[in-house]
Coordinates of C-alpha atoms in Angstrom, one line a residue:
X214 CA 0.1 0.4 0.1
X215 CA 1.0 3.4 0.7
X216 CA 3.8 3.2 4.2
X217 CA 5.0 1.0 6.8
X218 CA 3.2 0.3 9.9
X219 CA 3.1 2.3 12.7
X220 CA 6.1 1.5 14.5
X221 CA 5.8 -1.0 17.3
X222 CA 5.6 -0.5 21.1
X223 CA 4.6 3.0 19.7
X224 CA 0.9 3.7 22.1
X225 CA -0.7 7.3 21.8
X226 CA -3.7 8.7 23.3
X227 CA -5.9 12.0 23.4
X228 CA -9.2 13.5 24.1
X229 CA -11.0 12.7 21.0
X230 CA -14.5 14.7 22.0
X231 CA -14.8 18.4 21.1
X232 CA -13.3 21.1 23.1
X233 CA -15.2 22.4 26.1
X234 CA -18.2 20.8 28.3
X235 CA -20.1 18.2 26.9
X236 CA -22.5 15.4 28.3
X237 CA -20.2 12.6 27.0
X238 CA -16.4 13.2 26.8
X239 CA -14.2 10.5 25.0
X240 CA -10.4 9.5 25.4
X241 CA -9.4 7.5 22.6
X242 CA -6.3 5.0 23.2
X243 CA -3.9 3.4 20.1
X244 CA -1.2 1.1 20.1
X245 CA 0.6 -2.1 21.8
X246 CA 0.3 -1.0 25.2
X247 CA -3.5 -0.8 25.1
X248 CA -4.6 -4.5 26.7
X249 CA -2.2 -3.2 29.4
X250 CA -3.9 0.0 30.1
X251 CA -7.3 -1.0 30.0
X252 CA -6.8 -3.6 32.5
X253 CA -5.2 -1.1 34.7
X254 CA -7.3 1.7 33.8
X255 CA -11.0 -0.5 34.8
X256 CA -9.2 -3.1 36.7
X257 CA -11.0 -5.6 34.9
X258 CA -10.3 -7.8 31.3
X259 CA -12.5 -6.1 28.7
X260 CA -13.9 -8.2 26.3
X261 CA -13.1 -7.2 22.5
X262 CA -15.9 -5.3 21.1
X263 CA -18.4 -5.3 24.4
X264 CA -19.2 -1.9 25.9
X265 CA -18.7 -2.1 29.6
X266 CA -19.8 0.0 32.3
X267 CA -16.8 0.4 34.8
X268 CA -15.0 3.0 36.8
X269 CA -12.0 4.8 35.1
X270 CA -9.4 4.1 38.3
X271 CA -6.3 6.0 38.7
X272 CA -3.1 4.7 40.2
X273 CA -4.3 4.2 44.1
X274 CA -7.8 2.6 42.5
X275 CA -9.3 6.0 42.9
X276 CA -12.3 6.5 40.3
X277 CA -11.4 9.6 38.2
X278 CA -14.5 8.8 36.2
X279 CA -17.4 6.2 35.7
X280 CA -18.8 5.5 31.7
X281 CA -18.0 3.0 29.2
X282 CA -14.9 1.1 28.0
X283 CA -15.0 -0.2 24.8
X284 CA -11.4 -2.1 23.2
X285 CA -10.7 -3.0 19.9
X286 CA -8.7 -5.9 19.4
X287 CA -6.5 -5.4 16.4
X288 CA -6.8 -5.7 13.2
X289 CA -10.4 -5.2 13.6
X290 CA -10.0 -1.5 14.8
X291 CA -10.2 2.0 13.3
X292 CA -6.7 2.9 13.3
X293 CA -5.7 -1.3 12.9
X294 CA -4.4 -1.6 16.2
X295 CA -5.4 -2.5 19.4
X296 CA -7.7 0.4 20.3
X297 CA -9.3 1.4 23.8
X298 CA -11.9 4.3 24.2
X299 CA -13.1 5.3 27.1
X300 CA -16.5 7.5 27.1
X301 CA -17.5 9.5 30.2
X302 CA -18.3 12.8 30.8
X303 CA -17.5 15.4 29.3
X304 CA -16.0 18.1 31.6
X305 CA -12.6 19.2 30.4
X306 CA -10.9 18.6 34.1
X307 CA -12.2 14.9 34.0
X308 CA -11.2 14.1 30.7
X309 CA -7.7 15.4 31.5
X310 CA -7.3 13.6 34.5
X311 CA -8.4 10.4 32.5
X312 CA -6.0 11.1 29.8
X313 CA -2.9 11.7 32.3
X314 CA -3.4 8.4 33.5
X315 CA -3.1 6.8 30.0
X316 CA -0.1 8.7 29.9
X317 CA 1.3 7.8 32.8
X318 CA 1.0 4.0 32.0
X319 CA 3.1 4.6 28.8
X320 CA 1.2 6.2 26.0
X321 CA 2.4 9.5 24.4
X322 CA 0.5 12.6 23.5
X323 CA -1.0 12.0 19.8
X324 CA -0.2 14.4 17.3
X325 CA -2.9 16.2 15.3
X326 CA -4.4 13.7 13.1
X327 CA -2.5 10.6 14.4
X328 CA -4.7 8.0 14.6
X329 CA -6.2 8.6 11.2
X330 CA -2.6 8.6 9.8
X331 CA -2.3 5.2 11.5
X332 CA -5.5 3.7 9.7
X333 CA -4.0 5.1 6.5
X334 CA -0.7 3.8 6.8
X335 CA -2.2 0.3 8.3
X336 CA -4.2 -0.1 5.0
X337 CA -7.8 0.9 7.2
X338 CA -8.3 3.4 5.0
X339 CA -6.6 5.1 2.0
X340 CA -5.8 8.8 1.9
X341 CA -8.8 10.4 0.1
X342 CA -11.1 8.8 2.6
X343 CA -8.6 9.4 5.5
X344 CA -9.1 13.3 4.2
X345 CA -12.9 12.7 4.5
X346 CA -12.5 12.0 8.1
X347 CA -11.3 15.8 8.7
X348 CA -13.9 17.3 5.9
X349 CA -16.6 15.4 7.9
X350 CA -16.1 16.8 11.4
X351 CA -15.7 20.4 9.4
X352 CA -18.4 20.8 7.0
X353 CA -21.1 23.3 7.5
X354 CA -24.3 22.0 5.2
X355 CA -26.4 19.0 4.8
X356 CA -25.3 18.7 1.3
X357 CA -21.6 18.8 2.2
X358 CA -21.7 16.0 5.0
X359 CA -23.6 13.9 2.5
X360 CA -20.7 14.3 0.1
X361 CA -17.9 14.0 2.6
X362 CA -20.1 10.4 3.8
X363 CA -19.3 9.0 0.4
X364 CA -16.0 9.6 0.3
X365 CA -15.5 8.1 3.5
X366 CA -17.6 5.2 2.2
X367 CA -15.2 4.9 -0.4
X368 CA -17.2 6.2 -3.3
X369 CA -14.6 8.4 -4.4
X370 CA -12.0 6.2 -4.5
X371 CA -14.0 3.0 -5.9
X372 CA -14.6 5.9 -9.2
X373 CA -10.7 6.3 -9.3
X374 CA -10.0 2.7 -9.0
X375 CA -12.3 1.9 -11.7
X376 CA -10.8 4.6 -13.9
X377 CA -7.2 3.3 -12.7
X378 CA -8.0 -0.4 -14.0
X379 CA -9.4 1.3 -17.5
X380 CA -6.3 3.0 -18.0
X381 CA -4.4 -0.4 -17.7
X382 CA -6.4 -2.5 -19.6
X383 CA -5.5 0.3 -22.6
X384 CA -1.8 0.6 -21.4
X385 CA -1.6 -3.3 -21.7
X386 CA -3.3 -3.4 -25.3
X387 CA -0.9 -0.7 -26.6
X388 CA 2.0 -2.0 -24.8
X389 CA 1.0 -5.7 -26.5
X390 CA 0.6 -4.3 -30.1
X391 CA 4.2 -2.6 -30.0
X392 CA 5.4 -5.9 -29.0
X393 CA 3.7 -7.8 -32.2
X394 CA 4.4 -4.4 -34.3
X395 CA 6.7 -6.7 -36.9
X396 CA 3.5 -8.4 -37.6
X397 CA 1.2 -8.3 -40.1
X398 CA -1.6 -7.5 -38.1
X399 CA -2.0 -3.4 -37.0
X400 CA -3.3 -3.7 -33.5
X401 CA -3.4 -0.1 -33.2
X402 CA -5.7 0.0 -36.1
X403 CA -8.3 -1.6 -34.1
X404 CA -11.2 0.8 -33.8
X405 CA -11.7 -0.9 -30.5
X406 CA -8.6 1.2 -29.3
X407 CA -9.8 4.6 -30.5
X408 CA -13.3 3.9 -28.5
X409 CA -12.0 2.9 -25.6
X410 CA -9.4 6.3 -25.2
X411 CA -12.5 8.2 -25.8
X412 CA -14.6 6.7 -22.8
X413 CA -11.5 6.6 -20.9
X414 CA -11.4 10.5 -21.0
X415 CA -15.3 11.1 -20.6
X416 CA -15.4 9.0 -17.1
X417 CA -12.3 11.8 -16.4
X418 CA -15.0 14.8 -17.2
X419 CA -17.5 13.4 -15.7
X420 CA -15.4 13.0 -12.3
X421 CA -13.7 15.6 -12.5
X422 CA -17.4 17.2 -12.5
X423 CA -18.7 15.9 -9.5
X424 CA -15.3 16.6 -7.5
X425 CA -15.7 20.1 -8.7
X426 CA -19.2 20.3 -7.2
X427 CA -18.1 18.5 -4.1
X428 CA -14.8 20.8 -3.7
X429 CA -17.4 24.1 -3.9
X430 CA -19.5 22.8 -1.6
X431 CA -15.7 22.4 0.8
X432 CA -14.4 25.3 0.2
X433 CA -17.1 27.4 -1.3
X434 CA -18.0 29.4 -4.3
X435 CA -16.1 32.4 -5.4
X436 CA -18.2 34.9 -7.0
X437 CA -17.9 38.1 -8.5
X438 CA -20.1 40.8 -8.8
X439 CA -18.8 42.8 -12.3
X440 CA -20.9 44.8 -14.6
X441 CA -21.0 48.7 -16.1
X442 CA -20.4 51.7 -13.4
X443 CA -23.9 52.6 -11.6
X444 CA -25.7 49.4 -12.1
X445 CA -25.9 48.6 -8.2
X446 CA -23.1 46.3 -7.7
X447 CA -22.3 47.3 -4.7
X448 CA -25.3 47.4 -3.6
X449 CA -26.1 43.7 -4.1
X450 CA -23.2 42.8 -2.4
X451 CA -24.2 45.3 0.8
X452 CA -27.4 43.3 0.2
X453 CA -26.2 40.1 0.0
X454 CA -24.1 40.5 3.0
X455 CA -26.8 42.0 5.1
X456 CA -24.1 45.0 6.2
X457 CA -22.9 48.5 4.9
X458 CA -19.6 46.9 3.8
X459 CA -19.1 48.8 0.3
X460 CA -20.0 53.0 -0.5
X461 CA -22.8 53.1 -2.5
X462 CA -23.4 56.7 -4.1
X463 CA -25.2 57.4 -7.4
X464 CA -21.4 58.7 -9.0
X465 CA -20.6 56.1 -11.5
X466 CA -16.7 55.1 -11.0
X467 CA -17.2 55.3 -7.1
X468 CA -15.9 51.9 -6.0
X469 CA -12.2 51.4 -7.4
X470 CA -10.8 48.4 -6.1
X471 CA -12.4 45.1 -5.4
X472 CA -13.7 44.7 -2.1
X473 CA -14.0 41.0 -0.9
X474 CA -17.2 39.7 1.7
X475 CA -17.4 36.0 2.9
X476 CA -20.9 34.9 3.5
X477 CA -22.7 31.8 4.4
X478 CA -25.7 31.0 3.0
X479 CA -27.6 27.7 4.5
X480 CA -24.3 27.1 5.5
X481 CA -22.2 26.9 2.3
X482 CA -19.4 29.5 2.1
X483 CA -19.4 32.4 -0.4
X484 CA -16.5 34.3 -1.2
X485 CA -18.0 37.4 -3.1
X486 CA -15.9 40.2 -5.1
X487 CA -17.7 43.5 -5.5
X488 CA -15.4 45.7 -8.4
X489 CA -14.7 48.5 -10.2
X490 CA -17.5 49.3 -13.2
X491 CA -16.2 48.0 -16.1
X492 CA -15.7 50.6 -18.7
X493 CA -13.3 52.4 -20.9
X494 CA -11.5 55.3 -19.3
X495 CA -9.1 57.7 -18.9
X496 CA -8.7 58.4 -15.3
X497 CA -5.4 55.9 -14.4
X498 CA -7.0 55.2 -11.0
X499 CA -10.0 53.8 -12.7
X500 CA -8.7 51.8 -14.7
X501 CA -6.3 50.3 -12.6
X502 CA -9.6 49.2 -11.4
X503 CA -11.1 47.8 -14.3
X504 CA -7.6 45.9 -14.6
X505 CA -7.7 44.3 -11.0
X506 CA -11.8 43.8 -11.7
X507 CA -11.2 41.7 -14.9
X508 CA -8.2 39.8 -12.9
X509 CA -10.6 38.5 -10.0
X510 CA -13.4 37.6 -12.3
X511 CA -11.1 35.5 -13.8
X512 CA -10.0 33.9 -11.4
X513 CA -13.6 33.3 -10.2
X514 CA -16.0 30.4 -10.0
X515 CA -18.8 32.4 -11.4
X516 CA -19.5 35.9 -12.5
X517 CA -22.2 38.1 -11.9
X518 CA -23.1 40.5 -14.8
X519 CA -25.0 43.1 -13.0
X520 CA -27.1 45.4 -15.4
X521 CA -29.6 48.1 -15.1
X522 CA -32.9 47.8 -15.6
X523 CA -33.7 50.9 -16.9
X524 CA -30.2 50.6 -19.0
X525 CA -29.8 47.0 -20.1
X526 CA -26.0 47.1 -21.8
X527 CA -23.4 44.4 -20.9
X528 CA -19.8 45.9 -20.6
X529 CA -18.0 45.9 -23.7
X530 CA -17.2 41.9 -24.3
X531 CA -13.5 42.7 -24.5
X532 CA -13.9 43.3 -20.8
X533 CA -15.8 40.7 -19.6
X534 CA -13.5 37.4 -18.7
X535 CA -14.3 34.3 -20.4
X536 CA -16.1 32.7 -17.3
X537 CA -19.1 31.1 -16.4
X538 CA -21.7 34.1 -15.7
X539 CA -25.3 34.8 -14.7
X540 CA -26.9 38.0 -15.9
X541 CA -28.9 40.0 -13.2
X542 CA -30.8 42.8 -13.9
X543 CA -31.1 45.1 -10.8
X544 CA -33.1 48.4 -9.9
X545 CA -36.5 46.4 -10.9
X546 CA -38.1 48.0 -8.5
X547 CA -38.0 51.2 -10.6
X548 CA -39.0 49.5 -14.2
X549 CA -40.1 46.9 -15.8
X550 CA -37.4 44.2 -16.2
X551 CA -36.5 43.3 -19.4
X552 CA -36.2 40.0 -20.9
X553 CA -33.2 40.3 -22.6
X554 CA -30.1 42.3 -22.4
X555 CA -29.0 44.5 -25.2
X556 CA -26.5 42.3 -26.5
X557 CA -26.9 39.2 -29.3
X558 CA -24.5 37.4 -27.6
X559 CA -25.6 37.7 -24.1
X560 CA -27.3 34.5 -22.0
X561 CA -31.1 35.2 -21.7
X562 CA -33.6 34.8 -19.0
X563 CA -31.6 36.8 -16.8
X564 CA -32.7 37.2 -12.6
X565 CA -34.5 40.2 -11.9
X566 CA -33.9 41.8 -8.5
X567 CA -33.9 44.6 -6.9
X568 CA -30.8 44.9 -3.9
X569 CA -32.5 48.6 -2.5
X570 CA -36.1 47.1 -1.7
X571 CA -34.8 43.0 -1.7
X572 CA -37.1 42.1 -4.6
X573 CA -36.0 38.8 -6.2
X574 CA -33.1 38.3 -3.4
X575 CA -34.2 35.2 -2.5
X576 CA -34.4 33.8 -5.9
X577 CA -30.8 34.8 -6.5
X578 CA -29.5 33.2 -3.2
X579 CA -31.5 29.6 -4.1
X580 CA -29.5 30.3 -7.7
X581 CA -26.1 31.0 -5.9
X582 CA -26.7 27.5 -3.6
X583 CA -27.5 25.5 -6.9
X584 CA -24.3 26.5 -8.4
X585 CA -22.0 25.7 -5.4
X586 CA -24.1 22.4 -5.1
X587 CA -26.2 22.6 -2.3
X588 CA -28.7 21.4 -3.7
X589 CA -26.5 17.9 -5.2
X590 CA -28.8 14.6 -5.4
X591 CA -27.5 12.0 -3.0
X592 CA -25.6 10.4 -5.4
X593 CA -22.4 11.0 -7.2
X594 CA -20.8 14.3 -5.4
X595 CA -17.6 14.0 -3.2
X596 CA -16.4 16.1 -1.2
X597 CA -13.2 16.5 -2.5
X598 CA -10.0 19.1 -2.3
X599 CA -8.1 21.3 -4.1
X600 CA -5.4 19.0 -4.6
X601 CA -7.7 15.8 -5.8
X602 CA -8.7 18.5 -8.8
X603 CA -5.5 19.6 -9.5
X604 CA -4.3 15.5 -9.8
X605 CA -7.5 14.4 -11.6
X606 CA -6.8 17.3 -14.1
X607 CA -3.5 16.6 -14.6
X608 CA -4.4 12.6 -14.9
X609 CA -7.2 13.4 -17.3
X610 CA -4.3 16.2 -19.7
X611 CA -2.2 13.1 -19.7
X612 CA -5.5 10.4 -21.1
X613 CA -6.3 13.4 -23.6
X614 CA -2.8 13.2 -25.1
X615 CA -2.4 9.8 -25.3
X616 CA -6.2 9.7 -27.2
X617 CA -5.0 12.9 -29.6
X618 CA -1.7 10.7 -30.2
X619 CA -3.6 7.4 -31.3
X620 CA -6.2 9.3 -33.4
X621 CA -3.2 10.2 -35.1
X622 CA -1.0 7.3 -35.5
X623 CA 1.5 9.0 -33.9
X624 CA 4.2 7.5 -31.9
X625 CA 1.8 5.6 -29.7
X626 CA 4.5 4.3 -27.8
X627 CA 4.3 7.9 -26.0
X628 CA 0.8 7.2 -25.7
X629 CA 1.4 4.4 -23.4
X630 CA 3.8 6.6 -21.7
X631 CA 1.1 9.1 -21.1
X632 CA -1.5 6.6 -19.7
X633 CA 1.2 5.8 -17.2
X634 CA 2.0 9.1 -16.1
X635 CA -2.1 9.4 -15.4
X636 CA -2.0 6.6 -13.7
X637 CA 0.9 8.0 -11.6
X638 CA -1.4 11.5 -10.7
X639 CA -4.7 9.2 -10.1
X640 CA -2.3 7.0 -7.1
X641 CA -1.4 10.6 -5.6
X642 CA -5.1 10.9 -4.6
X643 CA -5.8 7.5 -2.7
X644 CA -1.9 7.9 -1.8
X645 CA -0.3 5.4 -3.2
X646 CA 3.4 6.8 -3.5
X647 CA 5.6 7.6 -0.5
X648 CA 6.1 11.1 0.0
X649 CA 6.4 11.6 3.8
X650 CA 6.1 15.3 3.9
X651 CA 2.8 15.7 1.9
X652 CA 1.3 13.1 4.6
X653 CA 2.5 15.4 7.7
X654 CA 1.2 18.6 5.9
X655 CA -2.4 16.7 5.4
X656 CA -2.7 14.8 8.2
X657 CA -1.6 18.3 10.6
X658 CA -4.6 20.1 9.7
X659 CA -6.8 17.1 11.3
X660 CA -8.2 17.5 15.0
X661 CA -6.0 15.7 17.8
X662 CA -8.0 12.8 18.9
X663 CA -8.8 12.2 14.8

């Protein structure tokens, strides 16, 4: 798999429940000293995987707490090692006393994420599943929870494994064709080869689309508000944020720089950026604002192009970056909203709102939540990280290059190598590599006790 088991003789312990006071608190211990620690702290032999109501005792037999003790025998545990969970009362002092007793018996304090790291090293989870543990703890919406559970259950890893199998099968075919290149039969001319390569790239695209939606659920949606001056961009930012973050006047060109606000809608984070009005200008300060606005829009997941309903004009097409966008008619409390903008290439069926009165804002919020994936179906979306997407894009590009070579019939041996590189990129997602620095970075972001 991806690494060596945790060192023998190394037992770790930590408080595995959240900070502060609670009805229940958990101390978790993992490693070869667990059987001895369990006997010492409960004054009895614990049967594996049975919940036992017992006192947790100190060295002199004094009860530190009374609760539920569960012992898991290796390899049938979360970490793959012997594990002890002591579920007692959730007071911080009580938990500290129970943890101190485990440490006094030979365990050491666990590093953040070390329990999940051991599960990964002992083949209980792959790296994508281990990351899903941390994501499940940190998610802030029901859709994100469902997506994280799918990743933890291994759905994401299985999809990646299916693509790896298809890569391997196609690569084996190519290698065999190269081995028999002296024969009269041209294996590479078989139309099934190209068909399989096309299907492979399509699988990459489908997985990337679901993963990108999951990335938005996890990290939030980056939204840029753009449009001509005085269309109401800053008013919309203030309406969405519920604060007067942006200065609003009737003077066109008031906003000269980008203004960022982090907003949470129904548990989904949105990173909204207000920008300078997009227009040609001789004012050097305003011109720099337009440059920054275009730069911010080019880096966004989605752009809201705000149009004054009384003057339905889009900015000059050369000033609009090529990113997904939604046209929003503002000031619809003052005039009847038109059905399209004055641009032959503009999107139809825009959203009509009034930032001043709040008219239509609920519909716009629902649209933003849908873009962020909150209403994603129960099946198919995984809570992906940026590194997952980077690896998927890299692997898809290699597969794309292999397909192009097969279609052109040029240097098929390089197509086989590109399929190998695609597989290598995918393996970084599930952790089939030996890079200790990357593992340390990933698991250090976890909670202690996870």
